[in-house]
Amino acid sequence: ATLLAGFREEGKPVLYQTDPAGTHSEWKAQVIGGRNAKSLREFLEKNWEEGLEESKAIRMGIQALLEVVDSGAKNMEICVVRPGGAKSIMDEKDVDEVVKAIEAESEES
């Protein structure tokens, strides 16, 4: 399966999933593959909300990845897609800052 992200002409974000059979579906948030795909999908469904700010969306994605990725930011690559087709890969240090914030919050709970 493959996830494709972008924006409609009016600036609304879109996310599509395709599979090897050629079918596709549109999602608000989605995860594919992995041993915990079902629980991660449930996490995204629970935490996603309309109009999510970019920083909160990044944090939510990283939180989901922390459930299945060892060594935190070292094994993550985060691509942020913005209106107009602009996309950027987050620096490891920026991802690590989010990881540390999430871990600190978890320790407080």
GROMACS .gro file of C-alpha atoms in nm:
model
  109
    1ALA     CA    1   0.000   0.000   0.000
    2THR     CA    2   0.100   0.361  -0.054
    3LEU     CA    3  -0.008   0.688   0.105
    4LEU     CA    4  -0.030   1.000  -0.112
    5ALA     CA    5  -0.068   1.343   0.049
    6GLY     CA    6  -0.139   1.680  -0.105
    7PHE     CA    7  -0.385   1.968  -0.125
    8ARG     CA    8  -0.690   2.045  -0.335
    9GLU     CA    9  -0.690   2.370  -0.534
   10GLU     CA   10  -0.887   2.545  -0.257
   11GLY     CA   11  -0.616   2.451  -0.006
   12LYS     CA   12  -0.791   2.160   0.166
   13PRO     CA   13  -0.547   1.879   0.259
   14VAL     CA   14  -0.610   1.531   0.115
   15LEU     CA   15  -0.468   1.189   0.195
   16TYR     CA   16  -0.521   0.883  -0.024
   17GLN     CA   17  -0.427   0.521   0.029
   18THR     CA   18  -0.374   0.291  -0.266
   19ASP     CA   19  -0.320  -0.082  -0.262
   20PRO     CA   20  -0.162  -0.330  -0.506
   21ALA     CA   21  -0.506  -0.421  -0.646
   22GLY     CA   22  -0.548  -0.061  -0.762
   23THR     CA   23  -0.821   0.043  -0.522
   24HIS     CA   24  -0.790   0.373  -0.340
   25SER     CA   25  -0.959   0.543  -0.048
   26GLU     CA   26  -0.946   0.889   0.105
   27TRP     CA   27  -0.853   0.937   0.471
   28LYS     CA   28  -0.818   1.219   0.725
   29ALA     CA   29  -0.529   1.028   0.891
   30GLN     CA   30  -0.396   0.681   0.815
   31VAL     CA   31  -0.119   0.433   0.889
   32ILE     CA   32  -0.014   0.139   0.672
   33GLY     CA   33   0.188  -0.174   0.736
   34GLY     CA   34   0.354  -0.272   1.058
   35ARG     CA   35   0.260  -0.502   1.338
   36ASN     CA   36   0.052  -0.240   1.522
   37ALA     CA   37  -0.134  -0.081   1.229
   38LYS     CA   38  -0.477  -0.138   1.385
   39SER     CA   39  -0.393   0.019   1.722
   40LEU     CA   40  -0.208   0.307   1.554
   41ARG     CA   41  -0.508   0.372   1.327
   42GLU     CA   42  -0.729   0.381   1.636
   43PHE     CA   43  -0.487   0.628   1.798
   44LEU     CA   44  -0.509   0.855   1.492
   45GLU     CA   45  -0.888   0.828   1.481
   46LYS     CA   46  -0.910   0.923   1.849
   47ASN     CA   47  -0.668   1.218   1.829
   48TRP     CA   48  -0.733   1.367   1.485
   49GLU     CA   49  -0.956   1.673   1.472
   50GLU     CA   50  -1.076   1.905   1.196
   51GLY     CA   51  -0.848   2.205   1.140
   52LEU     CA   52  -0.551   2.047   1.320
   53GLU     CA   53  -0.257   2.289   1.329
   54GLU     CA   54   0.061   2.175   1.155
   55SER     CA   55   0.261   2.147   1.478
   56LYS     CA   56  -0.011   1.936   1.642
   57ALA     CA   57  -0.037   1.713   1.334
   58ILE     CA   58   0.340   1.659   1.338
   59ARG     CA   59   0.332   1.577   1.709
   60MET     CA   60   0.045   1.331   1.661
   61GLY     CA   61   0.231   1.156   1.378
   62ILE     CA   62   0.549   1.132   1.583
   63GLN     CA   63   0.353   1.001   1.884
   64ALA     CA   64   0.212   0.726   1.664
   65LEU     CA   65   0.556   0.639   1.528
   66LEU     CA   66   0.703   0.620   1.879
   67GLU     CA   67   0.479   0.319   1.937
   68VAL     CA   68   0.662   0.117   1.670
   69VAL     CA   69   1.003   0.281   1.616
   70ASP     CA   70   1.307   0.209   1.832
   71SER     CA   71   1.563   0.479   1.914
   72GLY     CA   72   1.330   0.775   1.875
   73ALA     CA   73   1.417   1.039   1.617
   74LYS     CA   74   1.717   0.847   1.481
   75ASN     CA   75   1.485   0.603   1.302
   76MET     CA   76   1.219   0.851   1.187
   77GLU     CA   77   1.192   1.056   0.874
   78ILE     CA   78   0.910   1.310   0.878
   79CYS     CA   79   0.800   1.480   0.556
   80VAL     CA   80   0.571   1.782   0.595
   81VAL     CA   81   0.353   1.864   0.293
   82ARG     CA   82   0.221   2.220   0.270
   83PRO     CA   83  -0.022   2.398   0.036
   84GLY     CA   84   0.118   2.477  -0.306
   85GLY     CA   85   0.313   2.152  -0.324
   86ALA     CA   86   0.586   2.263  -0.084
   87LYS     CA   87   0.728   1.974   0.113
   88SER     CA   88   1.018   1.943   0.351
   89ILE     CA   89   1.193   1.671   0.545
   90MET     CA   90   1.228   1.765   0.911
   91ASP     CA   91   1.580   1.777   1.051
   92GLU     CA   92   1.658   1.500   1.300
   93LYS     CA   93   1.718   1.757   1.574
   94ASP     CA   94   1.369   1.904   1.520
   95VAL     CA   95   1.210   1.560   1.534
   96ASP     CA   96   1.415   1.484   1.846
   97GLU     CA   97   1.279   1.800   2.017
   98VAL     CA   98   0.923   1.676   1.960
   99VAL     CA   99   1.018   1.325   2.079
  100LYS     CA  100   1.171   1.467   2.400
  101ALA     CA  101   0.862   1.681   2.464
  102ILE     CA  102   0.636   1.378   2.421
  103GLU     CA  103   0.856   1.165   2.648
  104ALA     CA  104   0.869   1.438   2.915
  105GLU     CA  105   0.490   1.467   2.907
  106SER     CA  106   0.458   1.088   2.941
  107GLU     CA  107   0.685   1.087   3.245
  108GLU     CA  108   0.471   1.354   3.411
  109SER     CA  109   0.155   1.144   3.368
   0.00000   0.00000   0.00000
